[in-house]
Amino acid sequence: MNQIIDRPGVNTDAAKGKGERTRERILEIAEQAVLQKGFGATSIEEIICEAEITKSGFFYHFKDKNELARALLLRHIDQDEIILDQVFNRGQELTDDPLQQFLIGLKMLAELVEDLPNGHPGCLIAVYCYQERLFDQEVRQLNQQAVLGWRDRFRTILDRVVVQYPPNEPVDLDELADMVSTVVEGGIVMSKALGRPQMLANQIMLLRSFVKLLFAKQAG
Amino acid sequence: MNQIIDRPGVNTDAAKGKGERTRERILEIAEQAVLQKGFGATSIEEIICEAEITKSGFFYHFKDKNELARALLLRHIDQDEIILDQVFNRGQELTDDPLQQFLIGLKMLAELVEDLPNGHPGCLIAVYCYQERLFDQEVRQLNQQAVLGWRDRFRTILDRVVVQYPPNEPVDLDELADMVSTVVEGGIVMSKALGRPQMLANQIMLLRSFVKLLFAKQAG
DNA sequence: GAAAAACTGTACCGGCGGTAGGGTAATGTG
DNA sequence: CACATTACCCTACCGCCGGTACAGTTTTTC
C-alpha cells in the first residue's frame, strides 16, 4: 500500500498517468541536453530519439519548442524551491539563533552540491538569461520571478539576523541576499569551466566565511 | 601622425588590412549574437546579413563554425586581459600597500562595469561552459586556461596581501582568487536575469567588503 | 465496452550549416 | 604599370531540423 495518494496535480510519481510520466521523461532528457548544449542547439529530434517516442508524440505534449522551454523552467524552479526549503528549514530546526540558522543552511547547501556525483548539472536560469533572445516575454518574467524569489528567501533570514547581529560593515541586505544566488551561479560556471565540481561547494563555503565575518561580534 | 606602428600582428585598428577589418566586424557581430542567443542558435546567415557579406565571404575567413567559436573566445580572452591589466595595474600606481591595491582594483572594476551603457554584455567563458558539448577539446582547454589565468592574477596579488595582513579567518588563497571570477560570472547572470545592470557592480563591491573584513586589522 | 488519452505514421515546407567550385574586384608589391 | 595575392561574390547543391497537418491506432481509464 505504497501509493494511496491520487489527487490530480499532487500525484506521487507512481500514481501519475502514463502521459504525465512520458512528459516528465521528455523534460528530464531535454533539461540535460539544454544544460550541456544550450536551448537553441538542442534538437527535438535527439530528445524524441532518447525518449523513444515519435515526433508526433512530442508535439502532443508540447505545442512547440517555446512551450517546452516554459515547462522546463517551471519544473526547474519548483525543484530548486524544494531543495532550498529542505536545506534552510533544517537550519531552523537545529537552533533558534538566526545567524546560526543561515550558516547551517549554507553549510548544508555546500555539502549537498559537493555530494552530486557528476557535479552540479547547471542552472536553467543562467542558461535562459544567456539566451534571452530565444524566449518570449513570459519565460523571461518567470526567470526574473525565480531570482526575486531567492532574494526574498534570504532577505527574510537576514532581516532576522541583523536584529541580533549588527553588521561590522555597512551592507544592503537585498544585495547580500542576492550574493547567495551570485555565488551559486558563478560557482556553477567555475565548476563547469574547470571541470572541478568541488569548486561550487568551496565558493559557497567562502561566502559563509564572509557572512560570519560580517555578523560575528568583534572581540572588545 | 597618429598611426606610425605597422608591425604585422601588432597593428593598430587603422593600419589593419581590409580582410582583417572584415574579420573583426564578423567577430564583433557574432559575439553580440552569441551572448544574446547562445552559440548553437546563432546562425551564420544572420551574421553575414548584418556584416553585409556573402556566405562565401564568411567561409573565406573561417573554415567552419568551430573556427569562429575559437576565434571569438581568443578575442574575448585578450580583451578581458587588457581590461584587467588596466584596472589592477592602476591600483599599483596609486599605492604600495598590496591590500589597498586590490581594493582599488575591485572598486575600479565595479565602476567600469557600472558605466557600461547597456550593462555588461556577458562573458563568453560562461556561454561556452554552458554549451560545452558544442565545442571541441581545444576550445574547452582554452576556456579552462582563461579561468586559470584569472586565478593566477588574483592569487599573485593575494600572496602579497597576506604577508602584511594575516587573514581573520582561515582561507584558501586560490579559492579566494577564484571568488573574483565567481562573483563576476554570477553577477553577470544576475544582472541579465533581472535586467538591472547595476547588480554586477553591487556584487563586486560586496566582494570588496568581504576582502576588507577578511584582511583588516582588528581593533584591539 | 465505450470514451478519452496517448500516442504512431506519413508527407511536406522552409531555413540553416556546410561544401564545391568558378568568377571577379580590390589591394599591395616589385 | 604589371602582376600576384587577397578578399571576396555567385550559383547550386546536400542533409538535418523545427514545425505543420492530419488521419490512423493503441492504450488507459472510467
PDB file of C-alpha atoms in Angstrom, chain A residues 34-41 120-127 129-134 140 143-145 147-148 151 168-172 174-190 192-196 199 202-203 206-214 218-220, chain B residues 34-41 120-127 129-134 140 143-145 147-148 151 168-172 174-190 192-196 199 202-203 206-214 218-220:
ATOM      1  CA  VAL A  34      19.838  22.044 -22.702  1.00  0.00           C
ATOM      2  CA  LEU A  35      22.297  22.292 -19.828  1.00  0.00           C
ATOM      3  CA  GLN A  36      25.032  20.766 -21.955  1.00  0.00           C
ATOM      4  CA  LYS A  37      24.409  22.382 -25.335  1.00  0.00           C
ATOM      5  CA  GLY A  38      22.084  25.301 -24.846  1.00  0.00           C
ATOM      6  CA  PHE A  39      18.459  25.553 -25.868  1.00  0.00           C
ATOM      7  CA  GLY A  40      18.940  26.510 -29.483  1.00  0.00           C
ATOM      8  CA  ALA A  41      21.346  23.679 -30.144  1.00  0.00           C
ATOM      9  CA  HIS A 120      26.108  20.341 -10.418  1.00  0.00           C
ATOM     10  CA  PRO A 121      24.394  19.826 -13.776  1.00  0.00           C
ATOM     11  CA  GLY A 122      23.818  23.560 -14.178  1.00  0.00           C
ATOM     12  CA  CYS A 123      21.087  26.107 -13.607  1.00  0.00           C
ATOM     13  CA  LEU A 124      18.456  26.728 -16.262  1.00  0.00           C
ATOM     14  CA  ILE A 125      18.068  30.301 -15.065  1.00  0.00           C
ATOM     15  CA  ALA A 126      21.640  31.029 -16.127  1.00  0.00           C
ATOM     16  CA  VAL A 127      21.134  29.208 -19.416  1.00  0.00           C
ATOM     17  CA  CYS A 129      19.371  34.612 -19.388  1.00  0.00           C
ATOM     18  CA  TYR A 130      22.378  33.917 -21.607  1.00  0.00           C
ATOM     19  CA  GLN A 131      19.952  33.000 -24.398  1.00  0.00           C
ATOM     20  CA  GLU A 132      17.232  35.524 -23.671  1.00  0.00           C
ATOM     21  CA  ARG A 133      16.541  36.303 -27.298  1.00  0.00           C
ATOM     22  CA  LEU A 134      15.238  32.775 -27.808  1.00  0.00           C
ATOM     23  CA  ARG A 140      11.795  35.898 -19.190  1.00  0.00           C
ATOM     24  CA  ASN A 143      13.081  33.704 -14.814  1.00  0.00           C
ATOM     25  CA  GLN A 144      13.024  37.079 -13.130  1.00  0.00           C
ATOM     26  CA  GLN A 145      10.481  35.982 -10.562  1.00  0.00           C
ATOM     27  CA  VAL A 147      15.570  35.140  -8.928  1.00  0.00           C
ATOM     28  CA  LEU A 148      13.471  37.547  -6.905  1.00  0.00           C
ATOM     29  CA  ARG A 151      16.249  37.149  -2.865  1.00  0.00           C
ATOM     30  CA  ASN A 168      30.506  45.068  11.022  1.00  0.00           C
ATOM     31  CA  GLU A 169      30.439  46.840   7.687  1.00  0.00           C
ATOM     32  CA  PRO A 170      27.528  48.772   6.160  1.00  0.00           C
ATOM     33  CA  VAL A 171      25.713  46.474   3.756  1.00  0.00           C
ATOM     34  CA  ASP A 172      22.494  46.429   1.749  1.00  0.00           C
ATOM     35  CA  ASP A 174      18.977  42.784  -0.612  1.00  0.00           C
ATOM     36  CA  GLU A 175      22.392  42.812  -2.228  1.00  0.00           C
ATOM     37  CA  LEU A 176      23.720  40.416   0.380  1.00  0.00           C
ATOM     38  CA  ALA A 177      20.739  38.133  -0.185  1.00  0.00           C
ATOM     39  CA  ASP A 178      21.456  38.282  -3.923  1.00  0.00           C
ATOM     40  CA  MET A 179      25.038  37.282  -3.234  1.00  0.00           C
ATOM     41  CA  VAL A 180      23.907  33.766  -2.407  1.00  0.00           C
ATOM     42  CA  SER A 181      22.452  33.466  -5.920  1.00  0.00           C
ATOM     43  CA  THR A 182      25.505  35.180  -7.377  1.00  0.00           C
ATOM     44  CA  VAL A 183      27.935  32.775  -5.752  1.00  0.00           C
ATOM     45  CA  VAL A 184      25.852  29.741  -6.703  1.00  0.00           C
ATOM     46  CA  GLU A 185      25.513  30.842 -10.332  1.00  0.00           C
ATOM     47  CA  GLY A 186      29.130  31.917 -10.575  1.00  0.00           C
ATOM     48  CA  GLY A 187      30.303  28.815  -8.761  1.00  0.00           C
ATOM     49  CA  ILE A 188      28.486  26.582 -11.214  1.00  0.00           C
ATOM     50  CA  VAL A 189      30.168  28.365 -14.112  1.00  0.00           C
ATOM     51  CA  MET A 190      33.569  27.965 -12.473  1.00  0.00           C
ATOM     52  CA  LYS A 192      31.941  23.631 -15.267  1.00  0.00           C
ATOM     53  CA  ALA A 193      34.760  25.664 -16.791  1.00  0.00           C
ATOM     54  CA  LEU A 194      37.451  23.887 -14.817  1.00  0.00           C
ATOM     55  CA  GLY A 195      35.690  20.539 -14.667  1.00  0.00           C
ATOM     56  CA  ARG A 196      36.116  20.584 -10.894  1.00  0.00           C
ATOM     57  CA  MET A 199      34.643  24.473  -6.679  1.00  0.00           C
ATOM     58  CA  ASN A 202      34.214  25.812  -1.948  1.00  0.00           C
ATOM     59  CA  GLN A 203      32.777  29.098  -3.126  1.00  0.00           C
ATOM     60  CA  LEU A 206      33.761  31.160   1.229  1.00  0.00           C
ATOM     61  CA  LEU A 207      30.510  33.080   1.150  1.00  0.00           C
ATOM     62  CA  ARG A 208      29.740  31.510   4.510  1.00  0.00           C
ATOM     63  CA  SER A 209      33.042  32.868   5.844  1.00  0.00           C
ATOM     64  CA  PHE A 210      32.009  36.282   4.637  1.00  0.00           C
ATOM     65  CA  VAL A 211      28.686  36.081   6.437  1.00  0.00           C
ATOM     66  CA  LYS A 212      30.482  35.004   9.601  1.00  0.00           C
ATOM     67  CA  LEU A 213      32.940  37.882   9.430  1.00  0.00           C
ATOM     68  CA  LEU A 214      30.207  40.346   8.641  1.00  0.00           C
ATOM     69  CA  GLN A 218      34.047  41.651  17.389  1.00  0.00           C
ATOM     70  CA  ALA A 219      36.348  40.985  20.296  1.00  0.00           C
ATOM     71  CA  GLY A 220      36.351  44.047  22.571  1.00  0.00           C
TER      72      GLY A 220
ATOM     73  CA  VAL B  34      26.209  34.553 -29.241  1.00  0.00           C
ATOM     74  CA  LEU B  35      25.895  36.431 -25.960  1.00  0.00           C
ATOM     75  CA  GLN B  36      22.199  37.004 -26.594  1.00  0.00           C
ATOM     76  CA  LYS B  37      21.128  33.687 -28.101  1.00  0.00           C
ATOM     77  CA  GLY B  38      23.850  31.163 -27.473  1.00  0.00           C
ATOM     78  CA  PHE B  39      26.245  29.683 -29.977  1.00  0.00           C
ATOM     79  CA  GLY B  40      24.025  26.980 -31.380  1.00  0.00           C
ATOM     80  CA  ALA B  41      21.166  29.362 -32.014  1.00  0.00           C
ATOM     81  CA  HIS B 120      27.691  44.005 -19.189  1.00  0.00           C
ATOM     82  CA  PRO B 121      27.092  42.197 -22.475  1.00  0.00           C
ATOM     83  CA  GLY B 122      28.069  38.860 -20.963  1.00  0.00           C
ATOM     84  CA  CYS B 123      31.079  36.599 -20.724  1.00  0.00           C
ATOM     85  CA  LEU B 124      31.847  34.091 -23.478  1.00  0.00           C
ATOM     86  CA  ILE B 125      33.523  31.809 -20.963  1.00  0.00           C
ATOM     87  CA  ALA B 126      30.188  31.319 -19.209  1.00  0.00           C
ATOM     88  CA  VAL B 127      28.403  30.848 -22.529  1.00  0.00           C
ATOM     89  CA  CYS B 129      30.888  26.182 -20.471  1.00  0.00           C
ATOM     90  CA  TYR B 130      27.093  26.067 -20.530  1.00  0.00           C
ATOM     91  CA  GLN B 131      27.297  24.779 -24.105  1.00  0.00           C
ATOM     92  CA  GLU B 132      30.376  22.611 -23.775  1.00  0.00           C
ATOM     93  CA  ARG B 133      29.047  19.830 -25.958  1.00  0.00           C
ATOM     94  CA  LEU B 134      29.141  22.151 -28.962  1.00  0.00           C
ATOM     95  CA  ARG B 140      37.348  23.810 -23.855  1.00  0.00           C
ATOM     96  CA  ASN B 143      38.339  28.249 -21.701  1.00  0.00           C
ATOM     97  CA  GLN B 144      39.978  26.456 -18.815  1.00  0.00           C
ATOM     98  CA  GLN B 145      43.266  28.290 -19.275  1.00  0.00           C
ATOM     99  CA  VAL B 147      39.907  30.867 -15.908  1.00  0.00           C
ATOM    100  CA  LEU B 148      43.212  29.653 -14.507  1.00  0.00           C
ATOM    101  CA  ARG B 151      43.142  32.782 -10.707  1.00  0.00           C
ATOM    102  CA  ASN B 168      40.974  36.994  10.182  1.00  0.00           C
ATOM    103  CA  GLU B 169      39.504  33.686   9.106  1.00  0.00           C
ATOM    104  CA  PRO B 170      41.366  30.693   7.631  1.00  0.00           C
ATOM    105  CA  VAL B 171      41.041  30.844   3.863  1.00  0.00           C
ATOM    106  CA  ASP B 172      42.496  29.132   0.821  1.00  0.00           C
ATOM    107  CA  ASP B 174      43.308  30.061  -4.641  1.00  0.00           C
ATOM    108  CA  GLU B 175      39.662  29.794  -3.688  1.00  0.00           C
ATOM    109  CA  LEU B 176      39.587  33.440  -2.709  1.00  0.00           C
ATOM    110  CA  ALA B 177      41.219  34.380  -6.001  1.00  0.00           C
ATOM    111  CA  ASP B 178      38.587  32.301  -7.795  1.00  0.00           C
ATOM    112  CA  MET B 179      35.894  34.177  -5.928  1.00  0.00           C
ATOM    113  CA  VAL B 180      36.578  37.252  -8.035  1.00  0.00           C
ATOM    114  CA  SER B 181      35.725  35.247 -11.144  1.00  0.00           C
ATOM    115  CA  THR B 182      32.796  33.636  -9.369  1.00  0.00           C
ATOM    116  CA  VAL B 183      31.282  36.953  -8.370  1.00  0.00           C
ATOM    117  CA  VAL B 184      31.824  38.458 -11.806  1.00  0.00           C
ATOM    118  CA  GLU B 185      30.289  35.472 -13.597  1.00  0.00           C
ATOM    119  CA  GLY B 186      27.435  35.169 -11.120  1.00  0.00           C
ATOM    120  CA  GLY B 187      26.903  38.915 -11.099  1.00  0.00           C
ATOM    121  CA  ILE B 188      26.560  38.988 -14.852  1.00  0.00           C
ATOM    122  CA  VAL B 189      23.931  36.263 -14.688  1.00  0.00           C
ATOM    123  CA  MET B 190      22.028  38.171 -12.001  1.00  0.00           C
ATOM    124  CA  LYS B 192      20.934  39.763 -17.051  1.00  0.00           C
ATOM    125  CA  ALA B 193      18.215  37.826 -15.255  1.00  0.00           C
ATOM    126  CA  LEU B 194      16.798  40.898 -13.542  1.00  0.00           C
ATOM    127  CA  GLY B 195      17.651  43.330 -16.310  1.00  0.00           C
ATOM    128  CA  ARG B 196      19.428  45.501 -13.762  1.00  0.00           C
ATOM    129  CA  MET B 199      23.721  44.446  -9.830  1.00  0.00           C
ATOM    130  CA  ASN B 202      26.981  45.921  -6.437  1.00  0.00           C
ATOM    131  CA  GLN B 203      28.124  42.336  -6.129  1.00  0.00           C
ATOM    132  CA  LEU B 206      30.172  43.314  -1.764  1.00  0.00           C
ATOM    133  CA  LEU B 207      33.127  41.090  -2.541  1.00  0.00           C
ATOM    134  CA  ARG B 208      35.302  44.094  -1.808  1.00  0.00           C
ATOM    135  CA  SER B 209      33.654  44.403   1.607  1.00  0.00           C
ATOM    136  CA  PHE B 210      34.469  40.779   2.204  1.00  0.00           C
ATOM    137  CA  VAL B 211      38.129  41.298   1.342  1.00  0.00           C
ATOM    138  CA  LYS B 212      38.245  44.294   3.664  1.00  0.00           C
ATOM    139  CA  LEU B 213      36.720  42.359   6.551  1.00  0.00           C
ATOM    140  CA  LEU B 214      38.956  39.402   5.919  1.00  0.00           C
ATOM    141  CA  GLN B 218      41.021  44.013  14.160  1.00  0.00           C
ATOM    142  CA  ALA B 219      40.617  46.685  16.809  1.00  0.00           C
ATOM    143  CA  GLY B 220      42.400  45.514  19.980  1.00  0.00           C
TER     144      GLY B 220
END
